[in-house]
XYZ file of C-alpha atoms in Angstrom:
586
model
C 4.335 25.049 -0.225
C 1.046 24.376 1.572
C 2.138 26.345 4.625
C 3.262 29.221 2.414
C -0.058 29.359 0.574
C -1.881 29.299 3.902
C 0.207 32.223 5.181
C -0.529 34.169 2.006
C -4.252 33.506 2.513
C -3.978 34.860 6.048
C -2.236 37.978 4.763
C -5.031 38.490 2.238
C -7.634 38.241 4.995
C -5.801 40.856 7.042
C -5.505 43.115 3.988
C -9.218 42.795 3.176
C -10.176 43.674 6.753
C -7.745 46.618 6.804
C -9.075 47.894 3.480
C -12.813 47.351 3.864
C -13.587 46.528 7.504
C -14.269 43.544 9.710
C -17.297 42.468 7.643
C -14.826 40.864 5.239
C -13.177 38.735 7.917
C -12.968 35.139 6.717
C -13.399 36.027 3.029
C -11.857 33.484 0.669
C -9.112 35.258 -1.334
C -9.746 32.814 -4.228
C -6.032 32.152 -4.579
C -5.214 29.912 -7.544
C -2.186 29.131 -9.733
C -1.714 31.890 -12.308
C -3.491 31.223 -15.582
C -0.430 32.468 -17.466
C 3.088 32.050 -16.022
C 4.185 35.419 -17.452
C 1.878 37.112 -14.934
C 3.379 35.299 -11.941
C 2.923 32.170 -9.887
C -0.449 32.694 -8.206
C -3.353 35.056 -8.655
C -6.206 36.163 -6.445
C -9.624 36.657 -8.021
C -11.176 38.064 -4.866
C -11.710 41.563 -6.295
C -14.165 40.293 -8.899
C -16.161 38.404 -6.281
C -16.500 41.513 -4.103
C -17.436 44.049 -6.785
C -21.206 43.823 -6.309
C -20.978 43.582 -2.517
C -18.722 46.639 -2.199
C -20.216 48.585 -5.092
C -16.813 49.255 -6.613
C -14.955 48.301 -9.781
C -12.864 45.120 -9.315
C -9.651 46.864 -10.306
C -10.191 49.606 -7.728
C -10.802 46.934 -5.077
C -7.624 45.096 -6.093
C -5.552 48.302 -5.945
C -6.872 49.007 -2.459
C -6.162 45.459 -1.277
C -2.511 45.424 -2.356
C -1.873 48.653 -0.455
C -2.461 46.621 2.727
C -1.090 43.259 1.533
C 2.224 42.248 3.070
C 3.649 39.163 1.366
C 7.211 40.454 1.228
C 8.512 37.363 3.042
C 7.607 35.190 0.060
C 6.846 37.323 -2.966
C 7.866 40.263 -5.054
C 5.536 43.291 -4.718
C 2.051 42.210 -5.893
C 0.652 43.672 -9.091
C -2.824 44.177 -10.530
C -3.616 43.057 -14.063
C -6.630 43.176 -16.341
C -10.004 43.692 -14.721
C -8.607 43.243 -11.217
C -6.484 40.108 -10.919
C -3.938 40.349 -8.106
C -0.768 38.584 -9.281
C 1.939 37.174 -7.023
C 5.439 36.063 -8.001
C 7.610 34.138 -5.552
C 11.006 35.632 -4.793
C 13.915 33.719 -6.260
C 15.637 33.650 -2.871
C 12.517 32.191 -1.278
C 12.242 29.404 -3.886
C 15.925 28.581 -3.447
C 15.519 28.351 0.329
C 12.441 26.129 -0.024
C 14.354 23.775 -2.327
C 17.191 23.528 0.183
C 14.672 22.597 2.893
C 13.016 19.966 0.709
C 16.400 18.541 -0.289
C 17.194 17.948 3.393
C 13.786 16.412 4.142
C 13.156 12.681 3.663
C 9.455 13.521 3.204
C 10.244 16.051 0.468
C 8.450 18.867 2.244
C 5.196 16.995 2.900
C 4.260 17.542 6.542
C 2.077 14.875 8.229
C -1.428 15.917 9.209
C -2.006 17.301 12.678
C -3.607 15.910 14.723
C -3.156 12.327 13.435
C -6.335 10.569 12.285
C -7.472 6.990 11.881
C -8.915 5.814 8.572
C -10.300 2.616 7.090
C -10.053 1.905 3.375
C -12.444 -0.928 2.501
C -11.092 -2.873 -0.486
C -10.971 -5.056 -2.600
C -13.557 -7.256 -0.837
C -13.974 -10.173 -3.278
C -16.526 -12.917 -2.746
C -15.258 -16.179 -1.328
C -15.473 -19.214 -3.645
C -15.439 -16.981 -6.714
C -12.380 -16.144 -8.793
C -11.269 -12.531 -8.861
C -12.032 -10.933 -12.219
C -11.632 -7.664 -14.098
C -14.263 -6.065 -11.852
C -11.835 -6.339 -8.918
C -9.045 -4.452 -10.711
C -10.116 -0.905 -9.907
C -11.074 -1.478 -6.236
C -7.737 -3.240 -5.703
C -5.528 -0.674 -7.430
C -7.337 2.492 -6.391
C -8.019 1.277 -2.858
C -4.348 0.417 -2.359
C -3.270 3.800 -3.727
C -5.673 5.780 -1.526
C -4.507 3.810 1.511
C -0.842 4.496 0.688
C -1.430 8.239 0.240
C -3.460 8.587 3.434
C -0.840 6.611 5.362
C 1.964 8.817 4.024
C -0.005 11.904 5.017
C -0.079 10.699 8.610
C -3.285 8.674 8.927
C -3.261 5.396 10.790
C -4.782 3.266 8.037
C -6.640 -0.020 8.419
C -6.832 -1.807 5.069
C -9.919 -3.973 5.462
C -11.148 -6.490 2.908
C -14.872 -6.973 3.546
C -15.033 -10.335 1.796
C -18.342 -12.004 1.031
C -18.000 -15.117 3.181
C -21.449 -15.727 4.687
C -25.090 -16.345 3.907
C -27.125 -18.090 1.219
C -24.300 -18.473 -1.359
C -22.418 -20.635 1.128
C -25.500 -22.666 1.876
C -25.833 -23.396 -1.838
C -22.179 -24.316 -2.248
C -21.948 -26.539 0.831
C -25.197 -28.321 -0.077
C -23.865 -28.955 -3.582
C -20.484 -30.202 -2.330
C -22.239 -32.639 0.025
C -23.902 -34.175 -3.012
C -21.279 -33.942 -5.749
C -17.877 -33.785 -4.061
C -18.154 -34.739 -0.352
C -14.389 -35.300 -0.014
C -13.926 -31.537 -0.530
C -15.641 -30.973 2.800
C -12.796 -32.756 4.556
C -9.683 -31.370 2.845
C -8.745 -28.937 0.082
C -5.663 -30.907 -1.006
C -7.150 -31.825 -4.384
C -9.180 -28.644 -4.795
C -8.439 -25.268 -6.302
C -10.434 -22.063 -6.585
C -11.289 -22.724 -10.220
C -12.993 -25.942 -9.088
C -14.885 -24.047 -6.397
C -16.003 -21.381 -8.848
C -17.299 -24.087 -11.160
C -19.088 -25.812 -8.286
C -20.633 -22.502 -7.273
C -22.021 -21.948 -10.781
C -23.558 -25.440 -10.758
C -24.966 -24.822 -7.266
C -26.528 -21.521 -8.346
C -28.148 -23.200 -11.348
C -29.565 -25.969 -9.125
C -30.823 -23.419 -6.602
C -32.693 -21.496 -9.295
C -34.378 -24.621 -10.663
C -34.760 -27.180 -7.865
C -37.075 -26.514 -4.892
C -35.675 -29.463 -2.932
C -32.140 -28.149 -3.397
C -33.296 -24.736 -2.179
C -34.439 -26.355 1.063
C -31.092 -28.190 1.394
C -29.196 -24.933 0.845
C -31.293 -23.090 3.428
C -30.710 -25.924 5.902
C -26.950 -25.566 5.345
C -27.238 -21.830 6.114
C -29.093 -22.600 9.340
C -26.447 -25.180 10.278
C -23.675 -22.687 9.509
C -25.289 -19.974 11.622
C -25.903 -22.486 14.423
C -22.230 -23.459 14.468
C -22.600 -27.048 13.230
C -19.100 -28.525 13.372
C -19.103 -30.273 9.977
C -20.638 -27.266 8.196
C -18.192 -24.848 9.812
C -15.277 -27.064 8.783
C -16.492 -27.057 5.178
C -16.964 -23.282 5.327
C -13.456 -22.777 6.677
C -11.922 -24.985 3.957
C -13.636 -22.897 1.287
C -12.607 -19.583 2.902
C -8.989 -20.608 3.430
C -8.605 -21.807 -0.140
C -10.135 -18.622 -1.537
C -8.068 -16.336 0.657
C -4.827 -18.128 -0.229
C -5.593 -17.911 -3.933
C -6.556 -14.255 -3.693
C -3.414 -13.477 -1.701
C -1.315 -14.853 -4.557
C -2.968 -12.289 -6.844
C -2.566 -9.491 -4.290
C 1.158 -10.324 -4.053
C 1.477 -10.296 -7.841
C -0.141 -6.850 -7.897
C 2.086 -5.569 -5.108
C -0.808 -4.639 -2.810
C -0.047 -3.698 0.775
C -1.016 -6.330 3.389
C -4.759 -6.518 4.008
C -6.820 -7.394 7.065
C -9.491 -9.924 6.060
C -12.639 -8.956 7.928
C -15.552 -10.495 6.074
C -19.306 -10.548 6.488
C -18.986 -13.464 8.921
C -17.083 -11.218 11.350
C -20.156 -9.036 11.828
C -22.652 -11.911 12.095
C -22.718 -11.899 15.938
C -23.572 -8.183 15.947
C -26.563 -8.302 13.593
C -29.247 -8.850 16.297
C -27.870 -5.840 18.196
C -28.109 -3.698 15.060
C -31.768 -4.643 14.632
C -32.424 -4.089 18.332
C -30.857 -0.640 18.331
C -32.703 0.463 15.197
C -35.921 -0.737 16.849
C -35.233 1.164 20.086
C -34.563 4.311 18.086
C -37.945 4.011 16.422
C -36.495 3.566 12.941
C -37.845 0.076 12.222
C -41.121 -0.501 10.420
C -42.545 -3.951 9.682
C -43.596 -4.330 6.073
C -44.953 -7.642 4.731
C -43.247 -9.436 7.610
C -39.844 -7.852 6.927
C -38.211 -5.252 9.155
C -37.312 -2.103 7.241
C -36.104 1.457 7.577
C -37.983 3.779 5.245
C -35.591 6.150 3.545
C -35.844 9.869 3.003
C -35.333 10.927 -0.605
C -35.769 7.433 -2.078
C -39.131 6.622 -3.651
C -40.620 3.988 -5.936
C -42.420 4.623 -9.228
C -45.592 5.527 -7.353
C -43.742 8.124 -5.295
C -43.924 6.148 -2.049
C -40.862 5.987 0.246
C -38.570 3.050 -0.439
C -37.758 0.690 2.418
C -34.277 -0.602 3.198
C -34.869 -4.180 4.368
C -32.615 -5.061 7.316
C -34.270 -8.319 8.360
C -36.171 -10.573 5.980
C -39.569 -12.051 6.774
C -37.916 -15.421 7.498
C -35.692 -13.789 10.112
C -32.576 -13.778 7.934
C -30.277 -10.836 7.360
C -28.862 -9.331 4.173
C -25.953 -7.259 2.872
C -27.460 -4.019 4.160
C -27.635 -5.406 7.717
C -24.007 -6.506 7.561
C -22.910 -3.140 6.156
C -24.771 -1.331 8.934
C -23.092 -3.572 11.512
C -19.738 -2.689 9.943
C -20.513 1.040 10.187
C -21.509 0.682 13.835
C -18.410 -1.398 14.668
C -16.018 0.893 12.844
C -17.258 3.896 14.772
C -17.688 2.343 18.213
C -14.776 -0.136 18.288
C -12.292 0.885 15.581
C -12.757 4.572 16.575
C -12.163 5.838 13.051
C -12.273 9.390 11.758
C -12.777 8.404 8.138
C -13.959 5.380 6.160
C -13.427 5.164 2.394
C -15.229 2.675 0.148
C -13.658 2.465 -3.359
C -16.517 0.571 -5.002
C -18.199 0.638 -8.412
C -20.547 3.498 -9.241
C -23.450 1.035 -9.567
C -23.451 0.806 -5.746
C -23.978 4.556 -5.244
C -27.592 4.217 -4.088
C -26.738 1.388 -1.713
C -24.104 3.478 0.051
C -26.328 6.548 0.158
C -29.004 4.405 1.836
C -26.810 2.752 4.471
C -25.066 6.056 5.236
C -28.471 7.686 5.738
C -29.508 4.962 8.174
C -26.131 5.241 9.914
C -26.654 8.968 10.410
C -30.232 8.609 11.618
C -29.074 5.954 14.084
C -26.428 8.332 15.407
C -23.491 6.138 14.388
C -22.252 8.506 11.688
C -21.764 11.969 13.166
C -20.175 15.185 11.947
C -16.897 13.979 13.499
C -16.711 10.881 11.284
C -16.601 10.845 7.493
C -17.996 7.887 5.571
C -17.424 8.298 1.855
C -18.146 6.148 -1.170
C -15.623 6.850 -3.933
C -17.475 5.607 -7.032
C -15.467 3.800 -9.698
C -16.136 3.650 -13.413
C -15.906 0.438 -15.440
C -13.083 -1.160 -17.406
C -14.190 -1.418 -21.030
C -13.083 -3.436 -24.036
C -12.192 -2.001 -27.428
C -15.900 -2.188 -28.319
C -16.774 0.268 -25.558
C -18.623 -2.370 -23.535
C -17.629 -3.938 -20.212
C -14.501 -5.998 -20.742
C -15.327 -9.703 -21.111
C -13.700 -12.864 -22.427
C -14.617 -14.332 -25.804
C -17.048 -16.635 -24.042
C -18.851 -13.616 -22.626
C -17.658 -14.091 -19.044
C -15.726 -11.615 -16.939
C -11.967 -11.985 -17.566
C -10.026 -13.512 -14.687
C -7.854 -10.884 -13.019
C -4.855 -13.211 -12.784
C -5.050 -13.903 -16.531
C -5.106 -10.151 -17.267
C -2.028 -9.549 -15.144
C -0.061 -12.467 -16.583
C -0.874 -11.354 -20.111
C 0.383 -7.850 -19.288
C 3.661 -9.361 -18.061
C 3.924 -11.428 -21.256
C 3.357 -8.321 -23.418
C 5.961 -6.417 -21.389
C 8.490 -9.234 -21.793
C 7.980 -9.355 -25.558
C 8.474 -5.570 -25.807
C 11.569 -5.733 -23.605
C 13.162 -8.593 -25.553
C 12.515 -6.793 -28.857
C 14.105 -3.618 -27.523
C 17.144 -5.472 -26.201
C 17.557 -7.075 -29.614
C 17.302 -3.681 -31.350
C 19.916 -2.232 -29.006
C 22.208 -5.248 -29.262
C 22.093 -5.724 -25.490
C 22.322 -8.965 -23.594
C 20.746 -9.261 -20.156
C 20.299 -12.140 -17.715
C 17.065 -14.092 -17.484
C 16.687 -12.758 -13.936
C 16.866 -9.145 -15.195
C 14.370 -9.792 -18.003
C 11.909 -11.671 -15.789
C 12.001 -9.074 -13.006
C 11.798 -6.097 -15.367
C 8.923 -7.617 -17.346
C 6.906 -8.236 -14.191
C 7.485 -4.718 -12.826
C 6.710 -3.096 -16.189
C 3.659 -5.273 -16.921
C 1.975 -4.915 -13.531
C 2.894 -1.231 -13.272
C 1.440 -0.586 -16.727
C -1.920 -2.063 -15.712
C -2.006 -0.168 -12.421
C -0.882 3.168 -13.838
C -3.321 2.951 -16.769
C -6.109 2.604 -14.218
C -4.853 5.213 -11.749
C -4.154 7.839 -14.421
C -7.871 7.928 -15.290
C -10.386 9.846 -13.221
C -11.713 7.059 -10.997
C -15.319 8.032 -11.765
C -14.834 7.557 -15.520
C -14.954 4.417 -17.622
C -11.833 3.651 -19.650
C -10.832 1.308 -22.466
C -8.320 -1.375 -21.527
C -5.493 -1.664 -24.065
C -2.158 -3.426 -23.559
C -0.625 -1.481 -26.470
C -1.558 1.904 -25.019
C -0.587 1.141 -21.437
C 2.820 -0.228 -22.499
C 3.612 2.704 -24.795
C 6.947 4.414 -24.140
C 5.486 7.869 -24.844
C 2.606 9.620 -23.124
C 1.260 9.393 -19.601
C 2.112 5.727 -18.998
C 3.983 3.712 -16.394
C 6.658 2.852 -18.953
C 7.313 6.537 -19.650
C 7.493 7.294 -15.914
C 9.843 4.378 -15.228
C 12.093 5.595 -18.048
C 11.996 9.119 -16.584
C 13.272 7.796 -13.260
C 15.995 5.739 -14.961
C 17.103 8.840 -16.849
C 17.467 10.881 -13.664
C 19.474 8.118 -12.038
C 21.576 7.696 -15.165
C 23.083 11.112 -14.439
C 24.666 9.791 -11.248
C 26.147 6.838 -13.113
C 27.381 8.988 -15.989
C 29.014 11.518 -13.664
C 30.013 8.985 -11.003
C 28.030 11.014 -8.472
C 26.593 9.827 -5.171
C 23.530 12.006 -4.701
C 23.322 11.012 -1.036
C 26.642 12.757 -0.462
C 25.487 16.079 -1.896
C 24.570 17.109 1.626
C 21.665 19.108 2.979
C 23.365 22.495 2.720
C 24.080 22.488 -1.019
C 23.667 25.852 -2.710
C 20.625 26.170 -4.962
C 20.944 28.842 -7.622
C 18.082 29.405 -10.060
C 18.978 31.297 -13.236
C 17.352 29.783 -16.329
C 13.612 29.644 -17.067
C 13.706 25.830 -17.186
C 15.181 25.750 -13.678
C 12.403 27.957 -12.320
C 9.691 25.889 -14.003
C 11.103 22.622 -12.632
C 11.710 24.054 -9.154
C 8.175 25.420 -8.786
C 6.687 22.126 -9.887
C 8.826 20.158 -7.434
C 7.547 22.371 -4.626
C 3.908 21.552 -5.427
C 4.028 17.925 -4.204
C 2.505 18.665 -0.795
C -0.244 20.715 -2.437
C -1.154 17.863 -4.805
C -1.287 15.304 -1.999
C -3.482 17.616 0.107
C -5.903 17.926 -2.792
C -6.040 14.121 -3.126
C -6.598 13.831 0.627
C -9.719 15.941 0.120
C -11.179 14.547 -3.115
C -9.585 11.065 -3.297
C -8.751 11.334 -7.010
C -5.320 9.665 -7.481
C -5.157 10.545 -11.184
C -3.979 13.990 -10.074
C -0.771 12.437 -8.729
C -0.232 10.662 -12.064
C -0.687 13.949 -13.923
C 1.671 15.750 -11.537
C 4.385 13.104 -12.039
C 3.922 13.095 -15.810
C 4.258 16.881 -15.962
C 7.280 16.691 -13.648
C 9.027 14.268 -15.990
C 8.248 16.532 -18.959
C 9.593 19.610 -17.183
C 12.687 17.688 -16.138
C 13.318 16.564 -19.722
C 13.087 20.171 -20.917
C 15.461 21.261 -18.154
C 17.974 18.495 -18.842
C 17.879 18.982 -22.613
C 18.450 22.753 -22.399
C 20.604 23.184 -19.291
C 24.097 21.724 -19.014
C 24.431 19.734 -15.798
C 27.612 17.666 -15.511
C 29.787 20.150 -17.441
C 28.397 23.298 -15.809
C 30.576 25.545 -13.638
C 30.147 25.629 -9.873
C 27.937 26.488 -8.039
C 25.521 25.971 -10.956
C 26.629 22.340 -11.412
C 25.807 21.325 -7.827
C 22.568 23.314 -7.897
C 21.423 21.475 -11.012
C 22.452 18.156 -9.510
C 20.157 18.982 -6.577
C 17.292 19.531 -9.041
C 18.077 16.177 -10.673
C 18.164 14.425 -7.306
C 14.915 16.029 -6.142
C 13.231 15.013 -9.385
C 14.349 11.389 -8.999
C 13.278 11.259 -5.348
C 9.911 12.858 -6.128
C 9.202 10.427 -8.973
C 10.213 7.474 -6.795
C 8.062 8.632 -3.883
C 5.128 9.450 -6.151
C 5.256 6.090 -7.885
C 5.502 4.292 -4.540
C 2.302 6.053 -3.441
C 0.699 4.682 -6.597
C 1.918 1.213 -5.629
C 4.569 1.125 -8.357
C 8.237 0.191 -7.710
C 11.030 1.777 -9.758
C 13.743 0.115 -11.820
C 17.306 1.374 -11.742
C 17.863 0.104 -15.292
C 15.493 -0.777 -18.134
């Protein structure tokens, strides 16, 4: 319906110009869904916004506008209500024709963007040699979802994982391994990531307390940067082990394939970044360090804050690497948009590097760099979710526990229903339900908000949960089994006849999919897709409970089967964009 809404907007603009002159060209008609369905489908609030400018009562303005408004192709004659709301109701014949078009379209009426664009979504970017934990849940799930939606909308999407694989932490780890576990520097056969994480913690403790160890760690960094063969081999062993372990978790979560492009990738470009900032006159030396002083960022004394891009010892930091990534993504990757789904605590960091990127001329009006801040995952106590020992919970443990909860629930339900299923069915269903529950519970929240993690709530069969949505899909597909109907053979020219209120409500909601995805394209809030799908399942349930389908007379029967099929296809597509597979049986 996006194209229809756009045409209606254009008709409003023409009507405003015809009624009040060319000064109103380009005026936003403020077209929104009707606040009350009994008044129609959409309403324009433009009359209220123009009252002061035109010196007329809003209702008089609205009456004058509709005299020039031609929306007869889509709508019944517009009406004016209340203080001056212009109400529009779609024609039944138009809705029926739109449904027939969507039924015949594999994309369900969602047109790809024109012209095509290239986007990078930067996620989940864990640190090498550290186990993924609860803090990686939201970047992984939300990043994957945003990438899927943008890709479906027609973007060429690069899914880049900007892993932390360079610098001082590696110097510490390699120096520690040389002392405590030198065989690990030759092969990872007897090593796992849990070992590495433990070694890293010991190395960090030594680094904080032992001056001699600090020197050894810094020497390892120098050797790594200089390309020392033994040090590089140790570094590669650590990176390969971490990436393999993380990939196992990504596969369990059902994430789309990622391109690993870590900090080390940008290391050769760091001197050029410093050189270019210097040539542009942006660098200032402060206490031996090279900095860019930021506009709008001050310390307690009110002095401008510096962004350090090269330390006094000549070393680089995260900001330098992030600036190199910005420069590379614009000049080499040729992107139109870069999205960073990262915790809200990094908001200032991104504002600072984006400012430098703009002042350097790398980020222009033609390229959008956006940080999509993420809230935290909380425990039942309202604090950041941690294990009993006070450490961040391992992500893999969280996921496996969700699967275990889902299996227990499934086995109890099968017992209650007196059903017997194969081990393969139970294992597969439990994994899909468990992982989907975790992902949907995260995605259904506004990404900027914190939320409380609860297995009981996310696995509930009622409410806006993955389990409810998976059941909704199974119910729609159950109609085909019950009636022995092959929906694929309905054809693209099936008659659609809307008679009952429940049919109209369901049909109008089905036709909003492209609108919802366009909104998410703009604001990158996937919870709106969850809400749309949840409301769709509710409207379908009301339709199916109150309208006879299989026993209805023709052409009503086929028309209602089309609504059932469109609902199932929309739920399946919507869930796939969330990164959630469907089950044909549960």
